[in-house]
Amino acid sequence: DGGITQSPKYLFRKEGQNVTLSCEQNLNHDAMYWYRQDPGQGLRLIYYSQIVNDFQKGDIAEGYSVSREKKESFPLTVTSAQKNPTAFYLCASSIAGTETYEQYFGPGTRLTVT
Amino acid sequence: KQEVTQIPAALSVPEGENLVLNCSFTDSAIYNLQWFRQDPGKGLTSLLLIQSSQREQTSGRLNASLDKSSGRSTLYIAASQPGDSATYLCAVPDSSYKLIFGSGTRLLVRP
C-alpha cells in the first residue's frame, strides 16, 4: 500500500532531551512537510523540503531541525531549545512544483515532554 | 500574507440534515483549495481538491464549491450521518506550495 508512515504514534520525553520523529513515504513524492498542531490553533508549518538534500524553514522552525538525505524519508528532531514541544506532529508529502497537487498526511505522532 | 478563516468553529446538527461549512481566504490568487477531514487524534484525510479553474468538485455526499473572486469556498454535506462527525479543515497553497490552513470546523452529527 502506498502512503505515509510516522513513528512512533506516542512519544514521551523528559525536558532537556532531544527527540527524533520519523516520517517515511512510498508515494514517490518529491516534497515533504512537517506541521505542528496545537488545540484550537490549526496546523503550522515547521519545515519543508522540495527535493533531496534541500529544505526550508517554515513559520515556526525555531527549536527544530530536519534532514532530507533520501527521497522517502524526512525525520524531524525536536531539540531542547524548543520551548513548548508538547504537541501533535504531522508529516505530509506531495508532488512538488505543479498546480495540480494534493498533500497527503501521515497518522501523526503525539509528543509529550515533561 | 494569505489568511484562511473557517466559520463556524463548531456545529452540531441532527442526523439527516444537509449542512454547509464555510472557508474564506484573503488572497484570491490561489492554485487550488483542499478540504480535509480529521478525526480526534488522527492525521488528515484529503476529501476534495478544487483547482483554481474549477467551480466545484463532488465526491459522494460531499460537494465543494470555489469562488475565487469573493475568496470563498463551501463544503456541502448532504444527508449527514453520525460518522461524519469530525473536524473539517480547508487549506490553500502559497506561492511556495506550502499549505495555509484554517482553524477548522468541529462537526457533531447527533443520532
mmCIF file with all atom_site columns, C-alpha atoms in Angstrom:
data_model
loop_
_atom_site.group_PDB
_atom_site.id
_atom_site.type_symbol
_atom_site.label_atom_id
_atom_site.label_alt_id
_atom_site.label_comp_id
_atom_site.label_asym_id
_atom_site.label_entity_id
_atom_site.label_seq_id
_atom_site.pdbx_PDB_ins_code
_atom_site.Cartn_x
_atom_site.Cartn_y
_atom_site.Cartn_z
_atom_site.occupancy
_atom_site.B_iso_or_equiv
_atom_site.pdbx_formal_charge
_atom_site.auth_seq_id
_atom_site.auth_comp_id
_atom_site.auth_asym_id
_atom_site.auth_atom_id
_atom_site.pdbx_PDB_model_num
ATOM 1   C CA . ASP A 1 1   ? 0.000   0.000  0.000   1.00 0.00 ? 1   ASP A CA 1
ATOM 2   C CA . GLY A 1 2   ? 1.221   3.493  -0.834  1.00 0.00 ? 2   GLY A CA 1
ATOM 3   C CA . GLY A 1 3   ? 1.224   6.027  1.944   1.00 0.00 ? 3   GLY A CA 1
ATOM 4   C CA . ILE A 1 4   ? 2.975   7.920  4.686   1.00 0.00 ? 4   ILE A CA 1
ATOM 5   C CA . THR A 1 5   ? 4.054   6.329  7.937   1.00 0.00 ? 5   THR A CA 1
ATOM 6   C CA . GLN A 1 6   ? 5.025   8.120  11.112  1.00 0.00 ? 6   GLN A CA 1
ATOM 7   C CA . SER A 1 7   ? 6.543   6.547  14.142  1.00 0.00 ? 7   SER A CA 1
ATOM 8   C CA . PRO A 1 8   ? 6.112   6.280  16.991  1.00 0.00 ? 8   PRO A CA 1
ATOM 9   C CA . LYS A 1 9   ? 2.429   7.117  17.488  1.00 0.00 ? 9   LYS A CA 1
ATOM 10  C CA . TYR A 1 10  ? 3.072   8.338  21.038  1.00 0.00 ? 10  TYR A CA 1
ATOM 11  C CA . LEU A 1 11  ? 6.362   9.637  22.407  1.00 0.00 ? 11  LEU A CA 1
ATOM 12  C CA . PHE A 1 12  ? 7.239   10.718 25.918  1.00 0.00 ? 12  PHE A CA 1
ATOM 13  C CA . ARG A 1 13  ? 10.426  12.574 26.811  1.00 0.00 ? 13  ARG A CA 1
ATOM 14  C CA . LYS A 1 14  ? 11.932  14.450 29.691  1.00 0.00 ? 14  LYS A CA 1
ATOM 15  C CA . GLU A 1 15  ? 12.597  18.145 29.335  1.00 0.00 ? 15  GLU A CA 1
ATOM 16  C CA . GLY A 1 16  ? 16.083  18.858 28.005  1.00 0.00 ? 16  GLY A CA 1
ATOM 17  C CA . GLN A 1 17  ? 16.287  15.773 25.788  1.00 0.00 ? 17  GLN A CA 1
ATOM 18  C CA . ASN A 1 18  ? 16.361  15.859 22.014  1.00 0.00 ? 18  ASN A CA 1
ATOM 19  C CA . VAL A 1 19  ? 13.925  13.552 20.256  1.00 0.00 ? 19  VAL A CA 1
ATOM 20  C CA . THR A 1 20  ? 13.600  12.484 16.600  1.00 0.00 ? 20  THR A CA 1
ATOM 21  C CA . LEU A 1 21  ? 10.274  11.790 14.896  1.00 0.00 ? 21  LEU A CA 1
ATOM 22  C CA . SER A 1 22  ? 10.257  9.519  11.881  1.00 0.00 ? 22  SER A CA 1
ATOM 23  C CA . CYS A 1 23  ? 8.404   10.124 8.604   1.00 0.00 ? 23  CYS A CA 1
ATOM 24  C CA . GLU A 1 24  ? 8.597   7.783  5.611   1.00 0.00 ? 24  GLU A CA 1
ATOM 25  C CA . GLN A 1 25  ? 6.642   7.842  2.336   1.00 0.00 ? 25  GLN A CA 1
ATOM 26  C CA . ASN A 1 26  ? 6.485   5.419  -0.582  1.00 0.00 ? 26  ASN A CA 1
ATOM 27  C CA . LEU A 1 27  ? 4.428   7.663  -2.864  1.00 0.00 ? 27  LEU A CA 1
ATOM 28  C CA . ASN A 1 28  ? 7.500   8.768  -4.819  1.00 0.00 ? 28  ASN A CA 1
ATOM 29  C CA . HIS A 1 29  ? 6.727   12.375 -3.863  1.00 0.00 ? 29  HIS A CA 1
ATOM 30  C CA . ASP A 1 30  ? 9.430   14.983 -4.112  1.00 0.00 ? 30  ASP A CA 1
ATOM 31  C CA . ALA A 1 31  ? 8.084   17.350 -1.454  1.00 0.00 ? 31  ALA A CA 1
ATOM 32  C CA . MET A 1 32  ? 7.706   16.602 2.235   1.00 0.00 ? 32  MET A CA 1
ATOM 33  C CA . TYR A 1 33  ? 6.444   18.765 5.093   1.00 0.00 ? 33  TYR A CA 1
ATOM 34  C CA . TRP A 1 34  ? 6.297   18.853 8.879   1.00 0.00 ? 34  TRP A CA 1
ATOM 35  C CA . TYR A 1 35  ? 3.407   20.546 10.668  1.00 0.00 ? 35  TYR A CA 1
ATOM 36  C CA . ARG A 1 36  ? 2.652   21.073 14.306  1.00 0.00 ? 36  ARG A CA 1
ATOM 37  C CA . GLN A 1 37  ? -0.903  21.065 15.616  1.00 0.00 ? 37  GLN A CA 1
ATOM 38  C CA . ASP A 1 38  ? -1.944  22.568 18.947  1.00 0.00 ? 38  ASP A CA 1
ATOM 39  C CA . PRO A 1 39  ? -5.518  22.617 20.262  1.00 0.00 ? 39  PRO A CA 1
ATOM 40  C CA . GLY A 1 40  ? -7.518  25.479 18.768  1.00 0.00 ? 40  GLY A CA 1
ATOM 41  C CA . GLN A 1 41  ? -4.612  26.757 16.656  1.00 0.00 ? 41  GLN A CA 1
ATOM 42  C CA . GLY A 1 42  ? -4.841  24.758 13.448  1.00 0.00 ? 42  GLY A CA 1
ATOM 43  C CA . LEU A 1 43  ? -1.714  23.488 11.703  1.00 0.00 ? 43  LEU A CA 1
ATOM 44  C CA . ARG A 1 44  ? 1.523   25.438 11.500  1.00 0.00 ? 44  ARG A CA 1
ATOM 45  C CA . LEU A 1 45  ? 4.393   24.614 9.150   1.00 0.00 ? 45  LEU A CA 1
ATOM 46  C CA . ILE A 1 46  ? 7.739   23.777 10.776  1.00 0.00 ? 46  ILE A CA 1
ATOM 47  C CA . TYR A 1 47  ? 9.962   22.759 7.855   1.00 0.00 ? 47  TYR A CA 1
ATOM 48  C CA . TYR A 1 48  ? 9.519   21.640 4.292   1.00 0.00 ? 48  TYR A CA 1
ATOM 49  C CA . SER A 1 49  ? 11.663  20.054 1.614   1.00 0.00 ? 49  SER A CA 1
ATOM 50  C CA . GLN A 1 50  ? 11.002  20.082 -2.129  1.00 0.00 ? 50  GLN A CA 1
ATOM 51  C CA . ILE A 1 51  ? 13.973  17.975 -3.110  1.00 0.00 ? 51  ILE A CA 1
ATOM 52  C CA . VAL A 1 52  ? 16.570  15.693 -1.565  1.00 0.00 ? 52  VAL A CA 1
ATOM 53  C CA . ASN A 1 53  ? 19.365  17.465 0.328   1.00 0.00 ? 53  ASN A CA 1
ATOM 54  C CA . ASP A 1 54  ? 17.423  20.724 0.449   1.00 0.00 ? 54  ASP A CA 1
ATOM 55  C CA . PHE A 1 55  ? 14.920  22.079 2.963   1.00 0.00 ? 55  PHE A CA 1
ATOM 56  C CA . GLN A 1 56  ? 13.482  25.405 4.084   1.00 0.00 ? 56  GLN A CA 1
ATOM 57  C CA . LYS A 1 57  ? 12.215  26.802 7.354   1.00 0.00 ? 57  LYS A CA 1
ATOM 58  C CA . GLY A 1 58  ? 8.515   27.215 7.807   1.00 0.00 ? 58  GLY A CA 1
ATOM 59  C CA . ASP A 1 59  ? 6.714   29.578 10.128  1.00 0.00 ? 59  ASP A CA 1
ATOM 60  C CA . ILE A 1 60  ? 7.838   28.028 13.430  1.00 0.00 ? 60  ILE A CA 1
ATOM 61  C CA . ALA A 1 61  ? 11.251  26.416 12.790  1.00 0.00 ? 61  ALA A CA 1
ATOM 62  C CA . GLU A 1 62  ? 12.976  27.581 15.975  1.00 0.00 ? 62  GLU A CA 1
ATOM 63  C CA . GLY A 1 63  ? 13.984  24.641 18.167  1.00 0.00 ? 63  GLY A CA 1
ATOM 64  C CA . TYR A 1 64  ? 13.563  22.083 15.372  1.00 0.00 ? 64  TYR A CA 1
ATOM 65  C CA . SER A 1 65  ? 15.912  20.537 12.825  1.00 0.00 ? 65  SER A CA 1
ATOM 66  C CA . VAL A 1 66  ? 15.429  18.246 9.828   1.00 0.00 ? 66  VAL A CA 1
ATOM 67  C CA . SER A 1 67  ? 17.396  16.299 7.249   1.00 0.00 ? 67  SER A CA 1
ATOM 68  C CA . ARG A 1 68  ? 16.484  15.015 3.778   1.00 0.00 ? 68  ARG A CA 1
ATOM 69  C CA . GLU A 1 69  ? 19.124  12.508 2.764   1.00 0.00 ? 69  GLU A CA 1
ATOM 70  C CA . LYS A 1 70  ? 16.674  10.213 0.980   1.00 0.00 ? 70  LYS A CA 1
ATOM 71  C CA . LYS A 1 71  ? 13.574  10.970 -1.058  1.00 0.00 ? 71  LYS A CA 1
ATOM 72  C CA . GLU A 1 72  ? 11.446  8.673  1.106   1.00 0.00 ? 72  GLU A CA 1
ATOM 73  C CA . SER A 1 73  ? 12.493  9.994  4.497   1.00 0.00 ? 73  SER A CA 1
ATOM 74  C CA . PHE A 1 74  ? 12.198  13.345 6.299   1.00 0.00 ? 74  PHE A CA 1
ATOM 75  C CA . PRO A 1 75  ? 12.963  12.988 10.031  1.00 0.00 ? 75  PRO A CA 1
ATOM 76  C CA . LEU A 1 76  ? 12.258  15.833 12.433  1.00 0.00 ? 76  LEU A CA 1
ATOM 77  C CA . THR A 1 77  ? 14.354  16.440 15.555  1.00 0.00 ? 77  THR A CA 1
ATOM 78  C CA . VAL A 1 78  ? 12.785  18.379 18.389  1.00 0.00 ? 78  VAL A CA 1
ATOM 79  C CA . THR A 1 79  ? 15.668  19.903 20.319  1.00 0.00 ? 79  THR A CA 1
ATOM 80  C CA . SER A 1 80  ? 15.885  21.073 23.897  1.00 0.00 ? 80  SER A CA 1
ATOM 81  C CA . ALA A 1 81  ? 15.746  24.641 22.549  1.00 0.00 ? 81  ALA A CA 1
ATOM 82  C CA . GLN A 1 82  ? 12.064  24.230 21.621  1.00 0.00 ? 82  GLN A CA 1
ATOM 83  C CA . LYS A 1 83  ? 10.239  25.910 24.486  1.00 0.00 ? 83  LYS A CA 1
ATOM 84  C CA . ASN A 1 84  ? 6.860   24.184 24.170  1.00 0.00 ? 84  ASN A CA 1
ATOM 85  C CA . PRO A 1 85  ? 7.441   20.874 22.382  1.00 0.00 ? 85  PRO A CA 1
ATOM 86  C CA . THR A 1 86  ? 4.336   19.052 23.598  1.00 0.00 ? 86  THR A CA 1
ATOM 87  C CA . ALA A 1 87  ? 2.070   18.851 20.536  1.00 0.00 ? 87  ALA A CA 1
ATOM 88  C CA . PHE A 1 88  ? 0.724   16.664 17.764  1.00 0.00 ? 88  PHE A CA 1
ATOM 89  C CA . TYR A 1 89  ? 3.159   16.444 14.836  1.00 0.00 ? 89  TYR A CA 1
ATOM 90  C CA . LEU A 1 90  ? 2.012   15.680 11.307  1.00 0.00 ? 90  LEU A CA 1
ATOM 91  C CA . CYS A 1 91  ? 4.111   14.819 8.289   1.00 0.00 ? 91  CYS A CA 1
ATOM 92  C CA . ALA A 1 92  ? 2.858   15.291 4.735   1.00 0.00 ? 92  ALA A CA 1
ATOM 93  C CA . SER A 1 93  ? 4.069   14.822 1.188   1.00 0.00 ? 93  SER A CA 1
ATOM 94  C CA . SER A 1 94  ? 3.103   15.980 -2.269  1.00 0.00 ? 94  SER A CA 1
ATOM 95  C CA . ILE A 1 95  ? 4.208   16.134 -5.879  1.00 0.00 ? 95  ILE A CA 1
ATOM 96  C CA . ALA A 1 96  ? 6.281   19.289 -5.912  1.00 0.00 ? 96  ALA A CA 1
ATOM 97  C CA . GLY A 1 97  ? 6.185   22.100 -8.369  1.00 0.00 ? 97  GLY A CA 1
ATOM 98  C CA . THR A 1 98  ? 2.827   21.553 -10.001 1.00 0.00 ? 98  THR A CA 1
ATOM 99  C CA . GLU A 1 99  ? -0.510  23.322 -9.686  1.00 0.00 ? 99  GLU A CA 1
ATOM 100 C CA . THR A 1 100 ? -2.385  20.038 -9.648  1.00 0.00 ? 100 THR A CA 1
ATOM 101 C CA . TYR A 1 101 ? -1.024  18.881 -6.377  1.00 0.00 ? 101 TYR A CA 1
ATOM 102 C CA . GLU A 1 102 ? -2.584  17.378 -3.292  1.00 0.00 ? 102 GLU A CA 1
ATOM 103 C CA . GLN A 1 103 ? -0.943  16.941 0.093   1.00 0.00 ? 103 GLN A CA 1
ATOM 104 C CA . TYR A 1 104 ? -1.219  13.582 1.775   1.00 0.00 ? 104 TYR A CA 1
ATOM 105 C CA . PHE A 1 105 ? -0.796  13.254 5.521   1.00 0.00 ? 105 PHE A CA 1
ATOM 106 C CA . GLY A 1 106 ? 0.545   10.628 7.851   1.00 0.00 ? 106 GLY A CA 1
ATOM 107 C CA . PRO A 1 107 ? -1.227  9.470  11.035  1.00 0.00 ? 107 PRO A CA 1
ATOM 108 C CA . GLY A 1 108 ? 0.760   11.786 13.312  1.00 0.00 ? 108 GLY A CA 1
ATOM 109 C CA . THR A 1 109 ? 2.977   11.499 16.386  1.00 0.00 ? 109 THR A CA 1
ATOM 110 C CA . ARG A 1 110 ? 1.832   12.859 19.732  1.00 0.00 ? 110 ARG A CA 1
ATOM 111 C CA . LEU A 1 111 ? 4.829   14.122 21.675  1.00 0.00 ? 111 LEU A CA 1
ATOM 112 C CA . THR A 1 112 ? 4.601   14.787 25.402  1.00 0.00 ? 112 THR A CA 1
ATOM 113 C CA . VAL A 1 113 ? 7.520   16.416 27.197  1.00 0.00 ? 113 VAL A CA 1
ATOM 114 C CA . THR A 1 114 ? 7.506   16.622 30.989  1.00 0.00 ? 114 THR A CA 1
ATOM 115 C CA . LYS B 2 1   ? 0.037   37.324 3.524   1.00 0.00 ? 1   LYS B CA 1
ATOM 116 C CA . GLN B 2 2   ? -2.639  34.707 2.899   1.00 0.00 ? 2   GLN B CA 1
ATOM 117 C CA . GLU B 2 3   ? -5.069  34.109 5.760   1.00 0.00 ? 3   GLU B CA 1
ATOM 118 C CA . VAL B 2 4   ? -7.690  31.384 5.871   1.00 0.00 ? 4   VAL B CA 1
ATOM 119 C CA . THR B 2 5   ? -10.760 31.560 8.096   1.00 0.00 ? 5   THR B CA 1
ATOM 120 C CA . GLN B 2 6   ? -13.398 28.933 8.798   1.00 0.00 ? 6   GLN B CA 1
ATOM 121 C CA . ILE B 2 7   ? -16.838 29.640 10.172  1.00 0.00 ? 7   ILE B CA 1
ATOM 122 C CA . PRO B 2 8   ? -18.415 28.325 12.286  1.00 0.00 ? 8   PRO B CA 1
ATOM 123 C CA . ALA B 2 9   ? -15.795 26.939 14.659  1.00 0.00 ? 9   ALA B CA 1
ATOM 124 C CA . ALA B 2 10  ? -18.239 24.285 15.831  1.00 0.00 ? 10  ALA B CA 1
ATOM 125 C CA . LEU B 2 11  ? -21.526 22.929 14.557  1.00 0.00 ? 11  LEU B CA 1
ATOM 126 C CA . SER B 2 12  ? -24.000 20.425 15.983  1.00 0.00 ? 12  SER B CA 1
ATOM 127 C CA . VAL B 2 13  ? -26.812 19.077 13.795  1.00 0.00 ? 13  VAL B CA 1
ATOM 128 C CA . PRO B 2 14  ? -29.304 16.193 13.932  1.00 0.00 ? 14  PRO B CA 1
ATOM 129 C CA . GLU B 2 15  ? -28.724 13.218 11.686  1.00 0.00 ? 15  GLU B CA 1
ATOM 130 C CA . GLY B 2 16  ? -30.094 13.577 8.164   1.00 0.00 ? 16  GLY B CA 1
ATOM 131 C CA . GLU B 2 17  ? -29.660 17.328 7.918   1.00 0.00 ? 17  GLU B CA 1
ATOM 132 C CA . ASN B 2 18  ? -27.892 18.940 4.988   1.00 0.00 ? 18  ASN B CA 1
ATOM 133 C CA . LEU B 2 19  ? -25.172 21.332 6.089   1.00 0.00 ? 19  LEU B CA 1
ATOM 134 C CA . VAL B 2 20  ? -22.665 23.849 4.791   1.00 0.00 ? 20  VAL B CA 1
ATOM 135 C CA . LEU B 2 21  ? -19.205 24.603 6.105   1.00 0.00 ? 21  LEU B CA 1
ATOM 136 C CA . ASN B 2 22  ? -17.545 27.844 5.118   1.00 0.00 ? 22  ASN B CA 1
ATOM 137 C CA . CYS B 2 23  ? -13.971 28.743 4.277   1.00 0.00 ? 23  CYS B CA 1
ATOM 138 C CA . SER B 2 24  ? -12.696 32.179 3.282   1.00 0.00 ? 24  SER B CA 1
ATOM 139 C CA . PHE B 2 25  ? -9.268  33.324 2.138   1.00 0.00 ? 25  PHE B CA 1
ATOM 140 C CA . THR B 2 26  ? -7.789  36.801 1.768   1.00 0.00 ? 26  THR B CA 1
ATOM 141 C CA . ASP B 2 27  ? -5.677  36.418 -1.392  1.00 0.00 ? 27  ASP B CA 1
ATOM 142 C CA . SER B 2 28  ? -7.714  35.229 -4.375  1.00 0.00 ? 28  SER B CA 1
ATOM 143 C CA . ALA B 2 29  ? -4.613  34.266 -6.391  1.00 0.00 ? 29  ALA B CA 1
ATOM 144 C CA . ILE B 2 30  ? -4.684  30.620 -5.349  1.00 0.00 ? 30  ILE B CA 1
ATOM 145 C CA . TYR B 2 31  ? -3.646  27.498 -7.247  1.00 0.00 ? 31  TYR B CA 1
ATOM 146 C CA . ASN B 2 32  ? -6.276  25.322 -5.623  1.00 0.00 ? 32  ASN B CA 1
ATOM 147 C CA . LEU B 2 33  ? -8.144  24.698 -2.378  1.00 0.00 ? 33  LEU B CA 1
ATOM 148 C CA . GLN B 2 34  ? -8.170  21.469 -0.431  1.00 0.00 ? 34  GLN B CA 1
ATOM 149 C CA . TRP B 2 35  ? -10.710 20.207 2.111   1.00 0.00 ? 35  TRP B CA 1
ATOM 150 C CA . PHE B 2 36  ? -9.604  17.736 4.775   1.00 0.00 ? 36  PHE B CA 1
ATOM 151 C CA . ARG B 2 37  ? -11.256 15.706 7.475   1.00 0.00 ? 37  ARG B CA 1
ATOM 152 C CA . GLN B 2 38  ? -9.568  14.993 10.816  1.00 0.00 ? 38  GLN B CA 1
ATOM 153 C CA . ASP B 2 39  ? -10.838 12.521 13.395  1.00 0.00 ? 39  ASP B CA 1
ATOM 154 C CA . PRO B 2 40  ? -9.714  13.014 17.015  1.00 0.00 ? 40  PRO B CA 1
ATOM 155 C CA . GLY B 2 41  ? -6.083  12.027 17.489  1.00 0.00 ? 41  GLY B CA 1
ATOM 156 C CA . LYS B 2 42  ? -5.656  11.110 13.825  1.00 0.00 ? 42  LYS B CA 1
ATOM 157 C CA . GLY B 2 43  ? -3.975  12.526 10.770  1.00 0.00 ? 43  GLY B CA 1
ATOM 158 C CA . LEU B 2 44  ? -5.718  14.442 7.987   1.00 0.00 ? 44  LEU B CA 1
ATOM 159 C CA . THR B 2 45  ? -7.674  12.733 5.237   1.00 0.00 ? 45  THR B CA 1
ATOM 160 C CA . SER B 2 46  ? -7.995  14.621 1.974   1.00 0.00 ? 46  SER B CA 1
ATOM 161 C CA . LEU B 2 47  ? -11.641 14.923 0.922   1.00 0.00 ? 47  LEU B CA 1
ATOM 162 C CA . LEU B 2 48  ? -11.649 17.149 -2.131  1.00 0.00 ? 48  LEU B CA 1
ATOM 163 C CA . LEU B 2 49  ? -9.258  19.332 -4.055  1.00 0.00 ? 49  LEU B CA 1
ATOM 164 C CA . ILE B 2 50  ? -10.629 22.088 -6.295  1.00 0.00 ? 50  ILE B CA 1
ATOM 165 C CA . GLN B 2 51  ? -8.351  23.559 -8.925  1.00 0.00 ? 51  GLN B CA 1
ATOM 166 C CA . SER B 2 52  ? -8.380  27.324 -9.412  1.00 0.00 ? 52  SER B CA 1
ATOM 167 C CA . SER B 2 53  ? -10.065 26.872 -12.801 1.00 0.00 ? 53  SER B CA 1
ATOM 168 C CA . GLN B 2 54  ? -12.900 24.790 -11.350 1.00 0.00 ? 54  GLN B CA 1
ATOM 169 C CA . ARG B 2 55  ? -16.101 25.921 -9.670  1.00 0.00 ? 55  ARG B CA 1
ATOM 170 C CA . GLU B 2 56  ? -16.884 22.747 -7.782  1.00 0.00 ? 56  GLU B CA 1
ATOM 171 C CA . GLN B 2 57  ? -15.960 19.155 -7.045  1.00 0.00 ? 57  GLN B CA 1
ATOM 172 C CA . THR B 2 58  ? -18.131 16.308 -5.855  1.00 0.00 ? 58  THR B CA 1
ATOM 173 C CA . SER B 2 59  ? -17.394 13.080 -4.039  1.00 0.00 ? 59  SER B CA 1
ATOM 174 C CA . GLY B 2 60  ? -20.349 11.046 -2.854  1.00 0.00 ? 60  GLY B CA 1
ATOM 175 C CA . ARG B 2 61  ? -22.372 13.157 -0.399  1.00 0.00 ? 61  ARG B CA 1
ATOM 176 C CA . LEU B 2 62  ? -19.755 15.909 -0.413  1.00 0.00 ? 62  LEU B CA 1
ATOM 177 C CA . ASN B 2 63  ? -19.733 18.886 -2.725  1.00 0.00 ? 63  ASN B CA 1
ATOM 178 C CA . ALA B 2 64  ? -17.170 21.655 -2.532  1.00 0.00 ? 64  ALA B CA 1
ATOM 179 C CA . SER B 2 65  ? -17.504 24.936 -4.374  1.00 0.00 ? 65  SER B CA 1
ATOM 180 C CA . LEU B 2 66  ? -14.965 27.639 -5.044  1.00 0.00 ? 66  LEU B CA 1
ATOM 181 C CA . ASP B 2 67  ? -15.500 31.333 -5.756  1.00 0.00 ? 67  ASP B CA 1
ATOM 182 C CA . LYS B 2 68  ? -12.063 32.859 -6.178  1.00 0.00 ? 68  LYS B CA 1
ATOM 183 C CA . SER B 2 69  ? -13.296 36.385 -6.804  1.00 0.00 ? 69  SER B CA 1
ATOM 184 C CA . SER B 2 70  ? -15.016 36.541 -3.435  1.00 0.00 ? 70  SER B CA 1
ATOM 185 C CA . GLY B 2 71  ? -12.373 34.467 -1.647  1.00 0.00 ? 71  GLY B CA 1
ATOM 186 C CA . ARG B 2 72  ? -14.791 31.768 -0.534  1.00 0.00 ? 72  ARG B CA 1
ATOM 187 C CA . SER B 2 73  ? -15.281 28.032 -0.591  1.00 0.00 ? 73  SER B CA 1
ATOM 188 C CA . THR B 2 74  ? -18.086 25.962 0.853   1.00 0.00 ? 74  THR B CA 1
ATOM 189 C CA . LEU B 2 75  ? -18.249 22.283 1.705   1.00 0.00 ? 75  LEU B CA 1
ATOM 190 C CA . TYR B 2 76  ? -21.772 20.914 1.418   1.00 0.00 ? 76  TYR B CA 1
ATOM 191 C CA . ILE B 2 77  ? -22.551 17.646 3.202   1.00 0.00 ? 77  ILE B CA 1
ATOM 192 C CA . ALA B 2 78  ? -25.822 16.028 2.202   1.00 0.00 ? 78  ALA B CA 1
ATOM 193 C CA . ALA B 2 79  ? -27.885 13.801 4.479   1.00 0.00 ? 79  ALA B CA 1
ATOM 194 C CA . SER B 2 80  ? -25.421 13.980 7.360   1.00 0.00 ? 80  SER B CA 1
ATOM 195 C CA . GLN B 2 81  ? -24.620 10.862 9.387   1.00 0.00 ? 81  GLN B CA 1
ATOM 196 C CA . PRO B 2 82  ? -23.063 10.385 12.843  1.00 0.00 ? 82  PRO B CA 1
ATOM 197 C CA . GLY B 2 83  ? -19.981 9.020  11.077  1.00 0.00 ? 83  GLY B CA 1
ATOM 198 C CA . ASP B 2 84  ? -19.471 12.459 9.542   1.00 0.00 ? 84  ASP B CA 1
ATOM 199 C CA . SER B 2 85  ? -18.611 13.826 12.996  1.00 0.00 ? 85  SER B CA 1
ATOM 200 C CA . ALA B 2 86  ? -15.062 15.164 12.768  1.00 0.00 ? 86  ALA B CA 1
ATOM 201 C CA . THR B 2 87  ? -13.126 18.377 12.303  1.00 0.00 ? 87  THR B CA 1
ATOM 202 C CA . TYR B 2 88  ? -13.106 19.735 8.757   1.00 0.00 ? 88  TYR B CA 1
ATOM 203 C CA . LEU B 2 89  ? -10.187 21.855 7.590   1.00 0.00 ? 89  LEU B CA 1
ATOM 204 C CA . CYS B 2 90  ? -9.673  23.848 4.438   1.00 0.00 ? 90  CYS B CA 1
ATOM 205 C CA . ALA B 2 91  ? -6.276  24.898 3.115   1.00 0.00 ? 91  ALA B CA 1
ATOM 206 C CA . VAL B 2 92  ? -4.749  26.802 0.215   1.00 0.00 ? 92  VAL B CA 1
ATOM 207 C CA . PRO B 2 93  ? -1.136  26.674 -1.021  1.00 0.00 ? 93  PRO B CA 1
ATOM 208 C CA . ASP B 2 94  ? 1.003   29.773 -1.002  1.00 0.00 ? 94  ASP B CA 1
ATOM 209 C CA . SER B 2 95  ? 3.475   30.724 -3.733  1.00 0.00 ? 95  SER B CA 1
ATOM 210 C CA . SER B 2 96  ? 5.928   28.077 -2.438  1.00 0.00 ? 96  SER B CA 1
ATOM 211 C CA . TYR B 2 97  ? 3.214   25.371 -2.459  1.00 0.00 ? 97  TYR B CA 1
ATOM 212 C CA . LYS B 2 98  ? 3.079   25.300 1.345   1.00 0.00 ? 98  LYS B CA 1
ATOM 213 C CA . LEU B 2 99  ? -0.422  24.861 2.711   1.00 0.00 ? 99  LEU B CA 1
ATOM 214 C CA . ILE B 2 100 ? -2.064  27.622 4.749   1.00 0.00 ? 100 ILE B CA 1
ATOM 215 C CA . PHE B 2 101 ? -4.781  26.129 6.956   1.00 0.00 ? 101 PHE B CA 1
ATOM 216 C CA . GLY B 2 102 ? -7.916  27.457 8.555   1.00 0.00 ? 102 GLY B CA 1
ATOM 217 C CA . SER B 2 103 ? -8.562  26.580 12.190  1.00 0.00 ? 103 SER B CA 1
ATOM 218 C CA . GLY B 2 104 ? -11.276 24.097 11.251  1.00 0.00 ? 104 GLY B CA 1
ATOM 219 C CA . THR B 2 105 ? -14.951 23.473 11.923  1.00 0.00 ? 105 THR B CA 1
ATOM 220 C CA . ARG B 2 106 ? -15.734 20.828 14.530  1.00 0.00 ? 106 ARG B CA 1
ATOM 221 C CA . LEU B 2 107 ? -18.853 18.975 13.394  1.00 0.00 ? 107 LEU B CA 1
ATOM 222 C CA . LEU B 2 108 ? -21.063 16.803 15.572  1.00 0.00 ? 108 LEU B CA 1
ATOM 223 C CA . VAL B 2 109 ? -23.918 14.904 13.956  1.00 0.00 ? 109 VAL B CA 1
ATOM 224 C CA . ARG B 2 110 ? -26.352 13.713 16.610  1.00 0.00 ? 110 ARG B CA 1
ATOM 225 C CA . PRO B 2 111 ? -28.158 10.379 16.108  1.00 0.00 ? 111 PRO B CA 1
#
